[in-house]
Short mmCIF file of C-alpha atoms in Angstrom, two decimals:
data_model
loop_
_atom_site.label_atom_id
_atom_site.label_comp_id
_atom_site.label_asym_id
_atom_site.label_seq_id
_atom_site.Cartn_x
_atom_site.Cartn_y
_atom_site.Cartn_z
CA MET A 98 123.82 112.40 156.16
CA PHE A 99 122.03 115.65 157.64
CA LYS A 100 123.82 117.18 154.48
CA THR A 101 122.34 114.75 152.27
CA THR A 102 119.30 114.85 153.38
CA LEU A 103 119.17 119.16 152.80
CA GLN A 104 120.65 118.57 149.51
CA MET A 105 117.54 116.10 148.89
CA LEU A 106 115.09 118.79 150.11
CA ASN A 107 116.70 121.78 148.09
CA GLY A 108 116.65 119.72 145.36
CA ASP A 109 120.31 119.78 144.80
CA SER A 110 121.60 119.15 140.84
CA MET A 111 123.23 116.12 141.76
CA PHE A 112 120.33 114.36 142.90
CA SER A 113 118.23 115.64 140.13
CA SER A 114 120.68 114.66 137.64
CA SER A 115 121.01 111.42 138.53
CA ARG A 116 116.90 111.10 138.71
CA GLN A 117 116.92 112.48 134.87
CA SER A 118 119.61 109.67 133.58
CA SER A 119 117.55 106.79 135.11
CA ALA A 120 114.62 108.11 133.65
CA THR A 121 116.27 108.02 130.05
CA ASP A 122 117.47 104.46 130.74
CA VAL A 123 113.79 103.12 130.42
CA ILE A 124 113.35 101.62 126.61
CA ASP A 125 110.10 102.28 124.94
CA LYS A 126 108.45 99.28 123.52
CA SER A 127 106.11 100.85 121.49
CA SER A 128 109.11 102.15 119.05
CA THR A 129 110.33 99.86 116.52
CA PRO A 130 114.01 98.48 117.20
CA ALA A 131 117.01 99.28 114.93
CA ILE A 132 117.38 96.24 112.33
CA PRO A 133 121.04 95.26 112.18
CA VAL A 134 122.36 96.00 108.72
CA LYS A 135 122.72 92.36 108.16
CA PHE A 136 119.27 91.67 108.45
CA ARG A 137 117.82 95.07 106.70
CA ASN A 138 117.35 93.07 103.39
CA ASP A 139 116.01 90.05 104.40
CA ILE A 140 113.46 92.02 106.41
CA GLU A 141 112.48 94.90 104.10
CA THR A 142 112.10 91.73 101.29
CA LEU A 143 109.93 89.77 103.76
CA GLN A 144 107.59 93.10 104.65
CA GLU A 145 107.34 93.73 101.12
CA TYR A 146 106.29 90.10 100.33
CA TYR A 147 103.84 90.36 103.57
CA ALA A 148 103.07 94.00 103.17
CA GLN A 149 99.99 94.99 105.46
CA ASP A 150 100.04 91.64 107.71
CA PHE A 151 103.30 92.25 108.58
CA ARG A 152 102.86 92.59 112.64
CA GLU A 153 103.53 91.32 115.94
CA GLY A 154 102.39 87.84 116.19
CA LEU A 155 103.04 87.16 112.55
CA GLU A 156 103.94 83.20 111.93
CA ILE A 157 105.80 83.00 108.48
CA CYS A 158 106.42 79.55 107.30
CA LEU A 159 108.21 79.23 104.00
CA THR A 160 110.18 76.12 102.31
CA LEU A 161 113.72 76.56 102.14
CA LYS A 162 113.34 76.72 98.28
CA ASP A 163 110.86 79.59 98.56
CA ALA A 164 113.63 81.01 101.48
CA LEU A 165 116.58 81.04 99.20
CA VAL A 166 114.50 82.82 96.34
CA LEU A 167 113.05 85.38 99.03
CA LEU A 168 116.29 85.40 101.11
CA PRO A 169 119.87 84.63 99.25
CA ARG A 170 122.27 82.93 101.35
CA ASP A 171 125.42 81.07 100.59
CA ARG A 172 124.53 78.17 102.15
CA ALA A 173 121.64 76.17 101.01
CA ARG A 174 120.15 75.00 104.40
CA THR A 175 117.49 76.19 106.93
CA ASP A 176 120.04 76.83 109.97
CA ALA A 177 121.75 79.73 108.06
CA TYR A 178 117.90 81.52 108.79
CA ASN A 179 118.45 80.77 112.50
CA ALA A 180 120.47 83.85 113.15
CA LEU A 181 117.13 86.20 111.61
CA ALA A 182 114.45 84.23 112.94
CA CYS A 183 115.68 84.46 116.57
CA TRP A 184 116.12 88.50 115.79
CA MET A 185 112.77 88.63 114.42
CA LYS A 186 111.15 86.56 117.41
CA ASP A 187 112.97 89.14 119.80
CA ASN A 188 112.83 92.37 118.63
CA LEU A 189 109.66 92.04 116.06
CA GLY A 190 107.32 89.59 117.57
CA VAL A 191 107.36 87.53 114.29
CA SER A 192 107.85 83.87 114.03
CA LEU A 193 109.99 82.95 111.14
CA THR A 194 109.96 78.82 110.38
CA ILE A 195 112.02 77.64 107.27
CA LYS A 196 111.21 73.98 106.39
CA SER A 197 113.56 71.77 104.13
CA GLN A 198 111.71 69.12 102.18
CA LYS A 199 114.24 66.88 103.35
CA THR A 200 113.47 66.94 106.80
CA LYS A 201 110.16 65.14 107.99
#
């Protein structure tokens, strides 16, 4: 215990290096998160479509028909966009809602 106290007072490299590594673990929320490859084209398309308005708090409501034109999928169902909508909400703060004409 006494040795540990002396090492702390002397600024031993073991303690300073562990302190540095914990400081790098802090995530900077102001930086843009890395966009996964599977969502990259979709997000780029939406950013082009909404140009300067693409920011945190944006709510995007599309019909399924429009979504399939902008963001093509193999399955023509609203649940094909769930993963994209969840990722955008969690990481970008943008709400994406796809509505089908069949569901009321």
